[in-house]
XYZ file of C-alpha atoms in Angstrom:
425
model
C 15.116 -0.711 27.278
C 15.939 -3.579 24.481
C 13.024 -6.462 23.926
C 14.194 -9.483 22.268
C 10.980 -10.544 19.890
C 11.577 -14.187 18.323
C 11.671 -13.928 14.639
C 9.809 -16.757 12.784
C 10.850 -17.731 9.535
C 10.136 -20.664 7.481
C 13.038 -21.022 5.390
C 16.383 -19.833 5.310
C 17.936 -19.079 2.738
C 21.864 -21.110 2.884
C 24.593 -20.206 5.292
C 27.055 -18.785 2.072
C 24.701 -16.809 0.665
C 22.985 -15.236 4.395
C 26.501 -14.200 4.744
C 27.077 -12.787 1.452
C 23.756 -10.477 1.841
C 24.978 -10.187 5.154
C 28.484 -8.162 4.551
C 26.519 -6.121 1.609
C 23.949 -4.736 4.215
C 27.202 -3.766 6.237
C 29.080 -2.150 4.096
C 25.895 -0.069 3.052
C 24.793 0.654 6.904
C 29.081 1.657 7.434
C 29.087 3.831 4.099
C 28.816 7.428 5.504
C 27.233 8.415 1.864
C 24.122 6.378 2.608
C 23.288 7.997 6.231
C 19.957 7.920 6.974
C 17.878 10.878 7.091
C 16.230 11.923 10.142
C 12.373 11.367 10.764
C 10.749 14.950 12.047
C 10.788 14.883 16.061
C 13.274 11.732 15.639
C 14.074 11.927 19.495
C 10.101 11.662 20.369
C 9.857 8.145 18.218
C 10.445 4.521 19.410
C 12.867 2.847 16.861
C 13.147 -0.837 16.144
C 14.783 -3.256 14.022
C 15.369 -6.799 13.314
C 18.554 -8.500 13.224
C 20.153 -9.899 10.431
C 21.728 -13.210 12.395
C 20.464 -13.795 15.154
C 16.790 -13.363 13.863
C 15.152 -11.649 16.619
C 13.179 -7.857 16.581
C 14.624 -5.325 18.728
C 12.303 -2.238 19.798
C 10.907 0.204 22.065
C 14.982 2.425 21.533
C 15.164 5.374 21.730
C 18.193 8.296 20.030
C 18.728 11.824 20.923
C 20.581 12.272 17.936
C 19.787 10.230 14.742
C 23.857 10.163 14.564
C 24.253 7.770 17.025
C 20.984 5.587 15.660
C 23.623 5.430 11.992
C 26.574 4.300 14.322
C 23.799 1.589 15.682
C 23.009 0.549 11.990
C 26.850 -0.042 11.549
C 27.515 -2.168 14.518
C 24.665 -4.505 14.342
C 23.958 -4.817 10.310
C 19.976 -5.233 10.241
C 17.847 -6.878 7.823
C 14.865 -4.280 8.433
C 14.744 -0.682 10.006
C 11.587 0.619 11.541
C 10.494 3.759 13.360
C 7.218 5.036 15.239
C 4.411 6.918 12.971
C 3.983 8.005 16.790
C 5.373 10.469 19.164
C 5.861 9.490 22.938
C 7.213 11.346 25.849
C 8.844 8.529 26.550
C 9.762 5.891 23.145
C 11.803 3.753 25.401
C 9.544 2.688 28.126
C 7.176 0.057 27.759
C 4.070 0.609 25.663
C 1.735 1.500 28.325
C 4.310 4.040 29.683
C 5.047 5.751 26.672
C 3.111 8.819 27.112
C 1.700 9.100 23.894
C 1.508 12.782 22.269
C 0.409 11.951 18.530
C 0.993 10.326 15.703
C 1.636 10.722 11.513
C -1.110 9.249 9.699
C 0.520 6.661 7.509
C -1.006 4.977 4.300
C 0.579 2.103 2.893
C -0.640 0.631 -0.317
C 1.103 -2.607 -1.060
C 0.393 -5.143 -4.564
C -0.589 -8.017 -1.950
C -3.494 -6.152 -1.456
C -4.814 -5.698 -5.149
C -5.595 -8.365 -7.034
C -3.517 -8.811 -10.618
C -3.515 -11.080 -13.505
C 0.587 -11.147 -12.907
C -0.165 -13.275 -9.313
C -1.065 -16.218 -11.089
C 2.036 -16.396 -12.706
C 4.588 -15.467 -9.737
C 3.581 -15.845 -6.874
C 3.339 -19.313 -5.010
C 2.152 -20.628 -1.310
C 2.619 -23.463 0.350
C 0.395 -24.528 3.761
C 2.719 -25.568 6.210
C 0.485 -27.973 7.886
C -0.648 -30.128 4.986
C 1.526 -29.417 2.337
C -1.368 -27.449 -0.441
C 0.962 -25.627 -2.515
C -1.097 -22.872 -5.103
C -0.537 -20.092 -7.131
C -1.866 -16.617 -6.789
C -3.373 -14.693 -3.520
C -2.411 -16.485 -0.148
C -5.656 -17.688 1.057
C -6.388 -16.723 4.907
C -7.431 -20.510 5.538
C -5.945 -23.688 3.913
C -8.797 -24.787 1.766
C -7.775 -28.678 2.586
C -7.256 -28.614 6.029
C -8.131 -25.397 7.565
C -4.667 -23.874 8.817
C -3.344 -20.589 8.755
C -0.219 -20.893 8.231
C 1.562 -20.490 5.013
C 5.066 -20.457 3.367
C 5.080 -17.949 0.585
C 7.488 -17.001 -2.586
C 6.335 -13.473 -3.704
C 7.345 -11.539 -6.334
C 7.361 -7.475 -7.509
C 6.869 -7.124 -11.137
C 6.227 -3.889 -13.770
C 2.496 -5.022 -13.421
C 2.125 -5.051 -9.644
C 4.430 -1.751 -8.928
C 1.789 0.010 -11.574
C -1.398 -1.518 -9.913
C -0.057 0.006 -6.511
C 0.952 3.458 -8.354
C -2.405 3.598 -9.652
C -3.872 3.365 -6.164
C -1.455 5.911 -5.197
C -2.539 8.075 -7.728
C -6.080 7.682 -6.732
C -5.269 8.363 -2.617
C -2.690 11.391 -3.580
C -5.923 13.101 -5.708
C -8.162 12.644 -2.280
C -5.683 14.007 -0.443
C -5.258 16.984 -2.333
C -8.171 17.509 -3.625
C -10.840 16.398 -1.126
C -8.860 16.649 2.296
C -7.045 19.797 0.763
C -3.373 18.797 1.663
C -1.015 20.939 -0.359
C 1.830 18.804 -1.968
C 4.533 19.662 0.394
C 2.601 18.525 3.254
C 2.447 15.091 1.700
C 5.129 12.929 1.879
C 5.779 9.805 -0.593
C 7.656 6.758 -0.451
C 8.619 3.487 -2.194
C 8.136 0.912 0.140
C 11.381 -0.922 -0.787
C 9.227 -3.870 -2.220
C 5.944 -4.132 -3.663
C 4.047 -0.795 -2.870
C 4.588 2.665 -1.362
C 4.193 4.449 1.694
C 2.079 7.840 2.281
C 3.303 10.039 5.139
C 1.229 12.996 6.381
C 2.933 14.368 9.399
C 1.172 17.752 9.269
C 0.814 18.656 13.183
C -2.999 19.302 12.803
C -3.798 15.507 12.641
C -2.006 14.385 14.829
C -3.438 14.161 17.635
C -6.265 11.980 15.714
C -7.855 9.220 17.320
C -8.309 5.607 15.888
C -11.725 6.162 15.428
C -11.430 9.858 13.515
C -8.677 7.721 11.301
C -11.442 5.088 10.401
C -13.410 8.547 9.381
C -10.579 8.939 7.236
C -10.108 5.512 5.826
C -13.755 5.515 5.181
C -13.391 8.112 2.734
C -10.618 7.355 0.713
C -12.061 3.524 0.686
C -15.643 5.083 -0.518
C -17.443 2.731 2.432
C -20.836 4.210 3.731
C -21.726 6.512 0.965
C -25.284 7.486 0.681
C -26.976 7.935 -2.483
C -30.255 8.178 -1.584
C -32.792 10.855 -0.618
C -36.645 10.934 0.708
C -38.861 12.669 -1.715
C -39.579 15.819 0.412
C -43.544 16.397 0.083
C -44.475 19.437 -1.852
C -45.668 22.652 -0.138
C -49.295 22.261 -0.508
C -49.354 19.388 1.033
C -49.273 20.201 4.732
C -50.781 16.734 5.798
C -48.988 14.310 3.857
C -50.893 10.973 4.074
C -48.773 8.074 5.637
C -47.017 6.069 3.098
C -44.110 4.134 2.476
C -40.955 6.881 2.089
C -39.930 6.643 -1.633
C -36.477 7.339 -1.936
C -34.874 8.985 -4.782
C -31.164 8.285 -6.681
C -29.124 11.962 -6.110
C -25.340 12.671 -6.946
C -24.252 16.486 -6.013
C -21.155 17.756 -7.113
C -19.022 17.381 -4.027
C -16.638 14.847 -2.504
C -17.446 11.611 -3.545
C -21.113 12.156 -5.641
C -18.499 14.399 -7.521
C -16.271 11.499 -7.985
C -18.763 8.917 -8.767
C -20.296 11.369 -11.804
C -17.115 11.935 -13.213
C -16.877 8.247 -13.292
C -19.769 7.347 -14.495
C -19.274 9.448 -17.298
C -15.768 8.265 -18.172
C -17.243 4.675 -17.960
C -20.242 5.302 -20.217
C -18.206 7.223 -22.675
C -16.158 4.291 -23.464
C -18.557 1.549 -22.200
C -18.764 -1.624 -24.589
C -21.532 -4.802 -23.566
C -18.401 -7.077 -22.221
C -17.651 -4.000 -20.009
C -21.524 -3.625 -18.611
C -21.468 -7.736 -18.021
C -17.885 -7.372 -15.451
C -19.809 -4.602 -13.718
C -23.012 -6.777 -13.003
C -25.218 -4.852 -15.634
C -27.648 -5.786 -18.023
C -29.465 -2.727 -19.111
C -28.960 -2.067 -22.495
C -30.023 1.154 -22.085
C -26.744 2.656 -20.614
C -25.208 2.095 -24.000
C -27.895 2.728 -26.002
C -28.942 5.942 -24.280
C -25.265 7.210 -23.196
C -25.140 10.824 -24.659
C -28.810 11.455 -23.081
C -27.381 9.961 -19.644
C -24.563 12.363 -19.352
C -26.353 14.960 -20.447
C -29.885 14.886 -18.337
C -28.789 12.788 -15.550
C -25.129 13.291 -14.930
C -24.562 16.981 -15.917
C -28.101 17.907 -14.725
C -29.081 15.892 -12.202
C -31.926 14.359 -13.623
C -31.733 10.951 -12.868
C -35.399 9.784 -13.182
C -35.685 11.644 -16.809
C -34.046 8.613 -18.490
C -36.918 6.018 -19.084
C -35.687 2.168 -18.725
C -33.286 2.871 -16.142
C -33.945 2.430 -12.216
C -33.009 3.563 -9.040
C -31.543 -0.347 -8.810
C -29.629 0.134 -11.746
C -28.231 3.493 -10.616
C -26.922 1.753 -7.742
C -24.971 -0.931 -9.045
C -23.094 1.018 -11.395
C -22.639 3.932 -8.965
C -21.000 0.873 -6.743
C -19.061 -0.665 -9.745
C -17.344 2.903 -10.073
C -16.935 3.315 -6.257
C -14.817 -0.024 -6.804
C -12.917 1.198 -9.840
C -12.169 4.632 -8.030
C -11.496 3.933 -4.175
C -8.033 3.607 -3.391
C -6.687 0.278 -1.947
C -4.628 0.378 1.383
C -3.950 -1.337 4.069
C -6.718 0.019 6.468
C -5.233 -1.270 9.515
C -2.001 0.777 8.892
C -3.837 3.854 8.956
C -5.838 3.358 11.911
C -3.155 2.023 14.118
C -2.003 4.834 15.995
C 1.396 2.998 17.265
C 2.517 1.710 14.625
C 6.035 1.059 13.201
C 6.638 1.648 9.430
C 9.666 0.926 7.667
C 12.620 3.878 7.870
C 13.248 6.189 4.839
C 16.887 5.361 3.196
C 17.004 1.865 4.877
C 17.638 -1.416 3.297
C 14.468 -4.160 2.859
C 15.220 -7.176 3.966
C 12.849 -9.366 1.174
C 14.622 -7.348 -1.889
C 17.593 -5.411 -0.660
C 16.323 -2.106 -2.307
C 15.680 0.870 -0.059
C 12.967 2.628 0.836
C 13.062 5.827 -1.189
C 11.075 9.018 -1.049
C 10.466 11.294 -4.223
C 8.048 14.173 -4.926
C 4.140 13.036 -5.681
C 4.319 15.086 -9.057
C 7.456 11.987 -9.985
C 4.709 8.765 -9.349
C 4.514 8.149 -12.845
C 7.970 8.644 -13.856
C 9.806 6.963 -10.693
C 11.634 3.843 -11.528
C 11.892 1.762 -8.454
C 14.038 -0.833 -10.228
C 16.147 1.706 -10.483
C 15.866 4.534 -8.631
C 15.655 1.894 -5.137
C 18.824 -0.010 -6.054
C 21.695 0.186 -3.317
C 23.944 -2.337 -4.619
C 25.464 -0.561 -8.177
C 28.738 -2.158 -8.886
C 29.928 -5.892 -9.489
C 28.869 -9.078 -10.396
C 28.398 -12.380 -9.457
C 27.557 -15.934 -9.433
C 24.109 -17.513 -8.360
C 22.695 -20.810 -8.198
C 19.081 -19.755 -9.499
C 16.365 -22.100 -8.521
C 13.317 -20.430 -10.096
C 13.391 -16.762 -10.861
C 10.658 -14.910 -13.812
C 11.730 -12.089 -15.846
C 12.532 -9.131 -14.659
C 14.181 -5.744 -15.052
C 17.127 -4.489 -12.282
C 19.265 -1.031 -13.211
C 17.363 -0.980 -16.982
C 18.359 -4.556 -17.633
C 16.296 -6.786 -18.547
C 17.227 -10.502 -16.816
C 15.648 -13.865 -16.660
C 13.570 -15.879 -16.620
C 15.999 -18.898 -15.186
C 15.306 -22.517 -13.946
C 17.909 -23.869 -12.162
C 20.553 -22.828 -13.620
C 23.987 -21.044 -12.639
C 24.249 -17.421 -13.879
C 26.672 -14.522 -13.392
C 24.556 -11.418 -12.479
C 24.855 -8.025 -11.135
C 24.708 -7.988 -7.253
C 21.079 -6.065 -7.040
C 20.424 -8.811 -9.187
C 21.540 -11.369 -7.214
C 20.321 -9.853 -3.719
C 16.837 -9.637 -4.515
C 17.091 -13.554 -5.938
C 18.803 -14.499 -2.884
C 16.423 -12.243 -0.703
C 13.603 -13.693 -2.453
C 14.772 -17.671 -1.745
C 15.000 -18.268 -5.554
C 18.609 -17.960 -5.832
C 21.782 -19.092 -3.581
C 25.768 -17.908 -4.051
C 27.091 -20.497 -6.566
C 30.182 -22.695 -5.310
């Protein structure tokens, strides 16, 4: 069965260059050397995607052979390919009919979600209802007259693809380390845009709930930790008199305590005053006592030896590093257990590179400026409205105010893509 979704856009981009984009996507989808590779259990997954022209989200489809799903991405030339994180006896039928058997737990970890300097500088919204234009983070409500709607031009620079590899870094070291994942069972992807997907399609989880994939998101967010332990009354005392429970700052050397002291030693070791003043400190004696800290209360546990420094002050820095070392996703992604995510090898519709998978041990050295790029060969002419600087197959292009510039089509397509830029006349 085929539902017809309205797709809601706020600007489009002008007929010449749609087209343009258009034909590109099509000869990529009809190129037999870009085929898209198969999901695991492809035939138990509902597959969707959203139409180039005529603007409207097509889902709940279902292929028996991923074969005839590449002859599908020929005919109808989509802007955006999506596929289940689910498994259904039934991907075709309507939601409630499905028959749902389990489902991948998916992280996706996107630079919208982590704040930059870079933001400032690129990225610009506009509230449809009043007119507020800004700079930076969209805010959820117009600050002038309350609506929610926005128009937004967003942009993917060196800074914002290595805040979201950081975070990546940070989730792939839970998974493997606390969660105990080997590296083959976790799969990793560039999103295509601003951020990266984490697949774990291991058959053991899948049949989580939502609620044991909040456990999860719990964890690798660092929410609900507990630092704190009642002072156990000593064995002579067998009739402790009735007072208020004193409780006592304690890190072990598991999980997240283990995480926390390994942070809080990092941080201290390098730790200037301008550094304690971001985290919300003002003991002195963290800097001035740092080599007795690490040794007596970090590497032995005792946390009440140093004098000066309270169970308040434990706190706040233990929370400063839980910030600095939780790993920022979209938690809503993770605990949705129908959700759609974007389909390795396919085209994005906001940048025109693909979504690309590579080994975890290749975060740091993947290139998605260049290593994402579908469109390789020729040039062309574009009507640039606005566009910062910024890198495309190692070159280095921009920035440009409107002004008419031949560039190479990746170039071009992600301009276009991005609204800055339309086919010059």
């Amino acid at each position: 069965m085929v539902v017809y979704i309205p797709f809601i856009s706020g600007e489009y981009m002008g007929l010449d260059s749609r087209e343009f984009v258009y034909q590109l996507f099509s000869e990529f989808y009809s190129d037999p050397a870009n085929a898209v590779p198969a999901p695991p259990l492809a035939h138990q997954r509902e597959f969707g995607y959203l139409m180039f022209r005529e603007k409207f989200m097509v889902r709940h489809r279902r292929f028996e052979q991923i074969a005839n799903f590449r002859v599908v991405l020929a005919d109808t030339v989509p802007s955006d390919v999506y596929h289940s994180c689910a498994y259904y006896d039934n991907p075709d039928f309507d939601m409630d009919k499905k028959g749902w058997i389990g489902s991948d737990v998916v992280f996706d970890i996107d630079a919208d979600h982590i704040p930059t300097a870079c933001n400032k500088i690129h990225d610009e919204f506009r509230c449809v209802a009043c007119g507020f234009e800004g700079r930076g983070t969209t805010p959820e409500v117009c600050p002038c007259c309350g609506a929610t709607k926005f128009e937004t031009k967003i942009w993917a620079c060196d800074l914002c693809i290595a805040s979201a590899r950081n975070e990546v870094a940070k989730l792939l070291d839970m998974l493997e380390n606390d969660f105990g994942f080997a590296q083959d069972e976790v799969r990793v992807f560039f999103s295509g845009h601003r951020g990266y997907h984490i697949h774990l399609e291991s058959e053991t989880i899948r049949s989580l709930d939502a609620m044991a994939r909040r456990e999860i998101v719990d964890y690798v967010t660092g929410l609900g930790l507990s630092l704190l332990e009642k002072n156990k009354p000593k064995p002579q005392e067998e009739k402790p008199q009735k007072k208020p429970s004193v409780k006592k700052f304690n890190l072990h050397n598991y999980g997240w305590n283990r995480r926390l002291k390994r942070g809080m030693q990092t941080f201290l070791e390098s730790a200037l005053p301008a550094d304690l003043k971001e985290a919300g400190l003002q003991n002195k004696t963290l800097l001035e006592s740092k080599e007795t800290i690490i040794k007596r209360a970090i590497n032995e546990g005792l946390w009440e030896s140093i004098p000066g420094v309270s169970v308040q002050t434990w706190l706040k820095l233990t929370e400063h590093i839980r910030q600095e070392q939780a790993a920022k996703i979209d938690t809503v992604v993770t605990t949705d257990t129908h959700r759609l995510i974007r389909m390795n090898g396919t085209l994005h519709g906001k940048t025109g590179l693909k979504k690309v998978e590579f080994k975890s041990k290749e975060l740091q050295s993947f290139d998605p400026f260049t290593e994402a790029v579908a469109f390789k060969k020729g040039k062309v002419k574009v009507l640039v409205s606005d566009a910062p600087e910024f890198r495309m197959s190692g070159e280095t292009l921009g920035p440009y105010k409107n002004q008419t510039v031949e560039l190479p089509v990746a170039a071009a397509v992600l301009l276009i893509c991005k609204k800055r830029a339309e086919v010059a006349p």
